[in-house]
XYZ file of C-alpha atoms in Angstrom:
519
model
C 0.000 0.000 0.000
C 1.248 3.505 -0.822
C 0.998 4.798 2.724
C 3.393 2.061 3.863
C 6.041 3.294 1.415
C 5.521 6.850 2.643
C 5.935 5.873 6.314
C 8.997 3.739 5.625
C 10.650 6.596 3.706
C 10.339 8.733 6.853
C 11.531 6.058 9.259
C 14.529 5.447 6.990
C 15.650 9.074 7.515
C 17.408 7.917 10.670
C 17.674 9.452 14.155
C 17.043 13.000 12.893
C 13.365 11.961 12.827
C 12.484 11.570 16.499
C 8.815 10.713 15.947
C 6.367 10.064 13.151
C 2.687 10.911 13.543
C 0.392 9.357 10.946
C -3.208 10.547 10.759
C -5.831 8.153 9.412
C -8.545 10.456 8.068
C -11.494 8.083 8.539
C -10.261 5.796 5.768
C -12.237 2.792 4.534
C -9.595 1.104 2.348
C -7.399 -0.704 4.865
C -5.113 2.254 5.587
C -5.907 2.168 9.309
C -4.869 -1.489 9.574
C -1.597 -0.906 7.710
C -0.736 2.053 9.942
C -1.491 0.120 13.147
C 0.634 -2.813 11.966
C 3.536 -0.484 11.206
C 3.158 1.272 14.575
C 3.397 -2.105 16.343
C 6.784 -2.642 14.690
C 8.214 0.880 14.971
C 8.094 2.650 18.356
C 8.735 6.070 16.716
C 5.414 5.820 14.860
C 2.135 6.919 16.453
C -1.233 6.759 14.716
C -4.093 9.226 15.174
C -7.451 7.845 13.996
C -10.207 10.214 12.932
C -13.744 8.861 13.218
C -14.960 10.674 10.109
C -13.246 11.716 6.892
C -12.619 15.471 6.849
C -12.975 15.812 3.074
C -9.623 17.526 2.655
C -5.968 17.546 3.668
C -5.980 20.467 6.124
C -7.774 18.910 9.105
C -5.627 15.747 9.355
C -2.482 17.852 9.045
C -3.703 20.067 11.879
C -4.462 16.961 13.971
C -0.977 15.655 13.321
C 0.600 18.978 14.238
C -1.242 19.032 17.575
C 0.059 15.533 18.352
C 3.710 16.308 17.574
C 6.169 16.899 20.415
C 9.403 17.241 18.396
C 10.781 20.772 17.846
C 10.597 20.572 14.029
C 7.793 19.466 11.709
C 7.766 18.085 8.169
C 4.515 17.263 6.354
C 4.240 14.258 4.029
C 1.275 13.122 1.927
C 0.346 9.452 2.073
C 1.278 8.610 -1.525
C 4.620 10.500 -1.648
C 8.067 9.770 -0.211
C 11.079 11.519 1.301
C 14.369 10.689 -0.447
C 17.236 9.464 1.706
C 18.840 12.276 3.698
C 16.060 14.807 3.069
C 15.141 15.421 6.713
C 18.761 15.723 7.802
C 19.530 18.246 5.031
C 16.549 20.438 5.944
C 17.028 20.303 9.713
C 20.769 20.956 9.438
C 20.193 24.019 7.242
C 17.565 25.414 9.627
C 19.810 24.921 12.658
C 22.911 26.311 10.928
C 21.150 29.572 10.054
C 18.805 29.791 13.036
C 15.902 29.831 10.560
C 12.392 28.733 11.521
C 11.813 27.455 7.956
C 14.077 25.524 5.595
C 13.129 24.618 2.027
C 14.493 22.275 -0.638
C 13.825 21.044 -4.134
C 10.836 18.869 -4.994
C 10.432 16.628 -8.018
C 7.154 15.410 -9.484
C 7.532 11.747 -10.405
C 5.091 10.861 -13.170
C 3.913 7.302 -12.640
C 3.993 4.611 -13.875
C 6.814 5.668 -16.247
C 8.899 7.163 -13.419
C 9.736 10.411 -15.222
C 10.945 13.138 -12.833
C 10.041 16.782 -13.432
C 11.621 19.369 -11.145
C 9.051 21.544 -9.405
C 9.734 25.271 -9.715
C 13.182 24.710 -11.266
C 14.171 28.376 -10.949
C 14.169 28.026 -7.148
C 16.461 26.105 -4.821
C 19.432 25.740 -7.157
C 22.025 26.855 -4.604
C 22.329 27.224 -0.804
C 20.989 30.549 0.474
C 19.521 32.388 3.435
C 16.453 34.485 2.636
C 15.790 37.329 5.057
C 14.316 40.373 3.307
C 10.926 40.860 1.663
C 12.621 40.872 -1.735
C 14.312 37.560 -0.874
C 10.987 35.932 0.003
C 9.021 37.091 -3.043
C 10.087 34.204 -5.341
C 8.868 31.692 -2.737
C 5.292 32.778 -3.464
C 5.577 30.597 -6.577
C 6.196 27.490 -4.461
C 2.819 26.848 -2.852
C 3.720 23.368 -1.569
C 3.888 22.838 2.181
C 5.654 19.477 1.965
C 9.194 20.256 0.767
C 9.959 22.247 3.896
C 10.744 21.879 7.575
C 9.096 24.217 10.111
C 9.979 25.168 13.654
C 6.991 24.010 15.702
C 7.240 26.945 18.106
C 7.240 29.397 15.177
C 4.000 27.942 13.779
C 2.410 27.949 17.243
C 3.504 31.519 18.015
C 1.888 32.873 14.851
C -1.160 30.594 15.004
C -0.366 29.153 11.583
C -2.642 26.253 10.675
C -4.229 24.739 7.601
C -7.852 25.539 6.750
C -10.113 22.798 8.110
C -12.567 20.748 6.075
C -12.596 20.415 2.319
C -10.258 23.017 0.849
C -8.838 22.077 -2.535
C -5.772 24.301 -2.279
C -5.019 24.343 1.430
C -1.282 24.577 0.634
C -1.829 28.027 -0.893
C -3.222 29.430 2.342
C -0.770 27.699 4.659
C 2.213 28.897 2.619
C 0.822 32.449 2.527
C 0.404 32.425 6.302
C 3.988 31.217 6.767
C 5.490 33.855 4.447
C 3.276 36.606 5.890
C 4.921 35.949 9.281
C 8.258 37.044 7.725
C 10.479 34.107 8.690
C 14.126 33.714 7.843
C 14.256 30.861 5.328
C 17.226 28.571 4.724
C 17.489 27.082 1.217
C 19.148 23.783 0.343
C 19.541 22.689 -3.299
C 19.009 18.996 -2.486
C 15.899 17.131 -3.573
C 13.969 16.725 -0.321
C 10.569 15.568 -1.555
C 9.261 13.218 -4.256
C 5.706 14.043 -5.272
C 4.054 11.075 -6.965
C 1.655 12.020 -9.762
C -0.689 9.385 -11.164
C -2.676 10.944 -13.982
C -4.057 7.655 -15.321
C -5.664 6.615 -12.046
C -9.437 6.340 -11.738
C -9.385 8.808 -8.839
C -7.105 11.801 -9.225
C -5.844 13.794 -6.278
C -8.025 16.760 -5.332
C -5.751 19.371 -6.916
C -5.070 17.390 -10.119
C -8.759 16.770 -10.801
C -9.277 19.860 -12.983
C -12.047 18.545 -15.233
C -14.828 20.342 -13.375
C -15.302 24.103 -13.226
C -15.406 23.861 -9.394
C -11.653 23.251 -9.369
C -10.966 26.512 -11.229
C -13.313 28.364 -8.886
C -11.527 26.848 -5.872
C -8.171 27.891 -7.316
C -9.353 31.478 -7.658
C -10.831 31.478 -4.136
C -7.575 30.178 -2.639
C -5.586 32.807 -4.523
C -7.850 35.593 -3.268
C -7.456 34.417 0.336
C -3.673 34.209 -0.061
C -3.554 37.801 -1.342
C -5.796 38.922 1.528
C -3.464 37.158 3.984
C -0.484 39.132 2.708
C -2.358 42.425 2.632
C -3.745 41.987 6.156
C -0.213 41.368 7.388
C 0.979 44.527 5.625
C 3.083 42.505 3.159
C 2.057 44.394 0.034
C 5.126 43.274 -1.913
C 4.175 39.622 -1.341
C 0.563 40.334 -2.309
C 1.810 41.800 -5.602
C 4.084 38.789 -6.167
C 1.109 36.515 -5.506
C -0.926 38.260 -8.219
C 1.967 37.911 -10.656
C 2.218 34.221 -9.831
C -1.485 33.756 -10.590
C -1.060 35.286 -14.039
C 2.156 33.478 -14.923
C 1.195 30.070 -13.562
C -2.462 29.509 -12.663
C -4.048 31.411 -15.549
C -1.789 29.791 -18.148
C -2.115 26.323 -16.607
C -5.890 26.307 -17.030
C -5.982 28.281 -20.277
C -3.832 25.702 -22.082
C -6.515 23.086 -21.370
C -9.466 25.090 -22.697
C -9.452 23.689 -26.216
C -10.279 20.240 -24.817
C -13.182 21.421 -22.633
C -16.864 21.442 -23.466
C -18.938 24.558 -24.114
C -20.364 24.756 -20.596
C -16.931 24.549 -18.986
C -15.500 27.199 -21.302
C -18.330 29.593 -20.500
C -17.951 29.068 -16.747
C -14.165 29.343 -16.904
C -14.342 32.534 -18.949
C -16.824 34.184 -16.607
C -14.829 33.309 -13.465
C -11.530 34.330 -15.035
C -12.809 37.714 -16.230
C -14.441 38.450 -12.881
C -11.208 37.693 -11.038
C -8.905 39.470 -13.489
C -11.087 42.568 -13.191
C -9.782 42.894 -9.604
C -6.217 43.255 -10.917
C -4.866 46.699 -11.642
C -3.007 47.486 -14.854
C 0.195 47.632 -12.822
C -0.432 44.040 -11.657
C -0.949 42.830 -15.229
C 2.008 44.787 -16.607
C 4.272 43.218 -13.962
C 3.684 39.753 -15.438
C 5.907 38.520 -18.213
C 4.592 37.813 -21.679
C 2.721 35.739 -22.671
C 0.906 35.869 -19.304
C 0.043 39.572 -19.512
C -1.075 39.188 -23.145
C -3.369 36.302 -22.198
C -4.823 38.235 -19.252
C -5.591 41.296 -21.374
C -7.116 39.145 -24.101
C -9.453 37.356 -21.664
C -10.519 40.684 -20.172
C -11.200 42.113 -23.623
C -13.181 39.151 -24.991
C -16.613 38.981 -23.407
C -17.229 35.446 -24.683
C -14.869 32.482 -25.188
C -13.102 32.794 -28.542
C -9.794 31.978 -30.242
C -9.357 29.066 -27.841
C -6.773 27.237 -29.929
C -4.629 30.384 -30.162
C -4.992 31.041 -26.432
C -4.183 27.452 -25.449
C -1.073 27.411 -27.641
C 0.043 30.779 -26.274
C -0.400 29.413 -22.745
C 1.453 26.155 -23.483
C 5.020 25.316 -22.576
C 6.687 26.345 -24.806
C 4.344 29.220 -25.712
C 3.557 29.656 -29.395
C 1.377 32.293 -31.012
C -0.590 31.080 -34.017
C -1.392 33.450 -36.919
C -2.885 35.850 -37.873
C -0.340 38.479 -36.843
C -2.328 41.713 -36.965
C -1.226 45.305 -36.393
C -3.115 48.374 -35.275
C -1.531 51.806 -35.501
C 1.795 50.075 -36.125
C 1.622 48.036 -32.899
C 1.393 44.237 -32.744
C -2.108 43.248 -31.600
C -4.089 40.082 -30.959
C -6.381 40.526 -33.979
C -7.893 43.244 -36.118
C -11.284 43.043 -34.383
C -9.747 42.729 -30.882
C -6.697 45.019 -30.903
C -5.176 43.961 -27.573
C -1.575 45.137 -27.745
C 1.150 42.505 -27.514
C 3.634 44.831 -25.895
C 7.222 43.665 -25.861
C 7.151 41.885 -29.213
C 9.505 44.459 -30.694
C 12.070 44.313 -27.866
C 12.018 40.797 -26.400
C 14.966 38.554 -27.297
C 14.073 35.807 -29.736
C 14.283 33.218 -26.963
C 11.494 35.048 -25.124
C 9.079 35.202 -28.062
C 6.271 32.662 -28.664
C 7.773 31.637 -31.998
C 6.110 28.971 -34.107
C 7.816 26.118 -35.937
C 5.490 23.740 -37.786
C 6.760 20.240 -38.443
C 5.718 16.716 -39.302
C 7.101 13.302 -40.176
C 7.107 12.344 -43.848
C 7.904 9.264 -45.964
C 8.281 6.912 -43.046
C 8.923 3.954 -45.377
C 12.422 5.263 -46.166
C 13.420 5.863 -42.551
C 11.493 9.071 -42.264
C 12.099 12.773 -42.698
C 11.137 15.569 -40.365
C 10.116 18.556 -42.442
C 9.582 21.883 -40.733
C 8.783 25.517 -41.394
C 9.926 28.361 -39.142
C 7.214 31.039 -39.136
C 8.018 34.729 -38.845
C 6.453 36.748 -36.028
C 5.766 40.420 -36.696
C 8.975 40.640 -38.723
C 11.274 39.777 -35.810
C 12.760 36.736 -37.506
C 12.978 38.528 -40.825
C 15.358 40.994 -39.224
C 17.431 38.258 -37.573
C 17.478 35.978 -40.690
C 17.292 32.282 -39.650
C 20.184 30.324 -41.207
C 20.451 26.853 -39.691
C 18.505 24.488 -37.458
C 19.460 21.525 -35.305
C 16.777 18.949 -34.552
C 17.091 16.808 -31.414
C 15.370 13.454 -30.888
C 14.787 12.756 -27.191
C 13.234 9.784 -25.375
C 10.139 10.969 -23.511
C 11.181 12.393 -20.163
C 14.884 12.747 -21.071
C 16.815 16.016 -21.269
C 19.669 14.735 -23.425
C 19.032 13.887 -27.093
C 20.157 10.557 -28.510
C 20.487 12.001 -31.993
C 20.907 15.480 -33.428
C 20.542 16.406 -37.094
C 21.494 19.724 -38.689
C 19.828 21.481 -41.638
C 20.361 24.606 -43.694
C 17.237 26.758 -43.936
C 15.779 28.124 -47.148
C 13.366 31.038 -47.348
C 9.783 30.242 -48.340
C 6.524 32.168 -48.276
C 5.893 33.214 -44.676
C 9.074 31.756 -43.228
C 12.022 29.392 -43.658
C 11.947 25.641 -44.237
C 14.254 22.692 -43.751
C 14.311 18.924 -43.412
C 16.364 16.306 -41.564
C 16.362 12.486 -41.608
C 14.353 10.904 -38.800
C 16.206 7.559 -38.763
C 13.264 5.663 -37.272
C 14.995 2.280 -37.176
C 18.014 3.795 -35.442
C 15.720 5.473 -32.900
C 13.924 2.195 -32.233
C 17.258 0.421 -31.795
C 18.433 3.067 -29.321
C 15.152 2.786 -27.430
C 15.559 -0.984 -27.175
C 19.148 -0.523 -25.995
C 17.800 1.653 -23.189
C 15.383 -1.064 -22.137
C 12.281 0.254 -23.923
C 11.467 -2.858 -25.947
C 7.755 -2.217 -26.233
C 6.142 1.074 -27.192
C 8.595 3.981 -27.304
C 7.720 7.691 -27.104
C 10.023 10.262 -28.687
C 9.937 14.050 -28.481
C 11.396 16.357 -31.120
C 13.087 19.677 -30.302
C 14.502 22.297 -32.644
C 17.093 25.045 -32.165
C 17.251 27.782 -34.799
C 20.360 29.913 -35.269
C 20.090 33.273 -37.039
C 22.608 35.281 -39.033
C 23.053 37.741 -36.169
C 23.988 34.917 -33.774
C 20.699 34.829 -31.849
C 19.174 31.409 -31.224
C 15.923 30.032 -29.904
C 14.818 26.522 -28.950
C 11.279 25.209 -29.101
C 9.201 22.140 -29.781
C 7.762 21.504 -33.216
C 4.050 22.130 -33.594
C 2.224 19.337 -35.391
C -0.907 20.612 -37.160
C -3.739 18.425 -35.887
C -4.835 17.404 -39.392
C -1.427 15.767 -39.935
C -1.642 13.185 -37.168
C -1.234 9.797 -38.811
C -0.188 6.171 -38.357
C 1.805 3.908 -40.627
C 3.262 0.409 -40.554
C 6.825 0.441 -41.899
C 8.817 -2.646 -43.007
C 12.123 -2.934 -41.145
C 14.989 -5.300 -41.927
C 15.919 -5.307 -38.242
C 12.492 -5.591 -36.591
C 10.295 -6.920 -39.359
C 7.914 -4.019 -38.899
C 7.778 -0.630 -37.198
C 4.434 0.769 -36.150
C 4.871 4.558 -36.401
C 2.493 7.191 -35.145
C 3.062 10.931 -35.157
C 0.707 12.769 -32.859
C 0.097 15.997 -30.964
C 0.942 16.091 -27.261
C -1.193 17.956 -24.730
C 0.766 21.166 -25.412
C 0.459 20.813 -29.191
C 3.953 19.494 -29.877
C 5.042 16.857 -32.364
C 5.817 13.480 -30.816
C 6.537 10.087 -32.355
C 5.352 6.737 -31.046
C 7.312 3.673 -32.181
C 6.469 0.006 -31.645
C 9.396 -2.063 -32.996
C 9.006 -5.717 -33.982
C 6.203 -7.782 -35.470
C 4.838 -8.869 -32.115
C 4.826 -5.407 -30.529
C 3.523 -3.795 -33.700
C 0.662 -6.252 -34.089
C -0.138 -5.986 -30.385
C -0.437 -2.204 -30.687
C -2.602 -2.547 -33.809
C -4.820 -5.082 -32.028
C -5.220 -2.832 -29.002
C -6.221 0.030 -31.271
C -8.809 -2.124 -33.031
C -10.261 -3.280 -29.703
C -10.620 0.333 -28.519
C -12.394 1.259 -31.749
C -14.689 -1.745 -31.391
C -15.630 -0.842 -27.823
C -16.274 2.797 -28.736
C -18.676 1.748 -31.498
C -20.752 -0.486 -29.228
């Protein structure tokens, strides 16, 4: 059971963990039995049983905090783990600096594939002591409560608790209350928390279950309360940073998913977003980086949901702005009929622009070619003159490419084009060498170098009408089942199934899904 792994990861931290308090929140799935069995074996573990489920995470955390006697507190969710040495690193940093809070890096581990994604990668990259208001402002972006250690007396002195009952984003409020109390914060660059994310499960965690409009409404409500917490404490600079964080993270996170939502959701999302954004001043919006401030101004200007594909692609990671590229009075604007200015287009470095590179996989029977077109954006690329491109092929979840191909670019109508060999059999062979003998997922990344020396790196955008499958003969594997498709952020990806058996299995699974959907 997951909770057993979580408890064992804490007990394995060693003597730095004097006690472990596990709270069973009225569970009905055997969790209580597992916890009691573990407590019988480990004297450091105590179990608090709640008679009824609280409906959220805040109440059981508060119960656990009241039961703790140790001077420092770390929170851990039941399906996550602490890596070896995490508690010692956090406690040592807090004691060394006399800081009531110490923070470290967190990684999201996507299961079942085991891919690690660093949470808030701009933070926690080197040891530091944060003391001033300016120092603390970046921490507003890290709303997690679990990758930190807290001095118990500090929390008690300031009355800092989680909201009780069902609160979808209780971390937001707890973190705001901690920062509003102006603690000194010690930073360690170590990974101190592994956050397990299971997106394919039948029951998503409360915060990951974003399909219903209630989740977006809860997100907005939690953000408002966090801002109010900072303002009540007189921490206006943190309140402003919190508004910026909403625009740069929360707004874009939900906007990128709009194209896959139904009409009712879009209408409800649009209404709630516009109502909330109307409480932001122009200074708040201008403080956000593009494309966040462009997206906010567009949503405020459009009374009804529109241009959802353009908005979702602009909000994606990496951001890309689809045509048309309109101007009004010489300024770059969203569209002719909605002239929201895209300020900064003329001065941002190329790497900061939402540049668009279209690409797809062609002629798979000969090993494949990736053909691509670099699109100009308000003349910025025309001035820089793209010359060459390097295309990287990366296994899904990897940062280092296994193959890189280079191409000279030639000017075409509306941009610059190029092509590189895909080498599908070689990719499949490399995937098998890395232990991926079944279905393999490959991402494609492109870096464009211009005549003036400027470069930018982005994913290729696969137009949705070019998604296709093909079965390719292979002298090594007998057959390669090849599928090029669009990822959730609109990027080109390639799915390979090498070998007759794996290829036929994938085809059979596809046919069974089609059969079930037609019944």
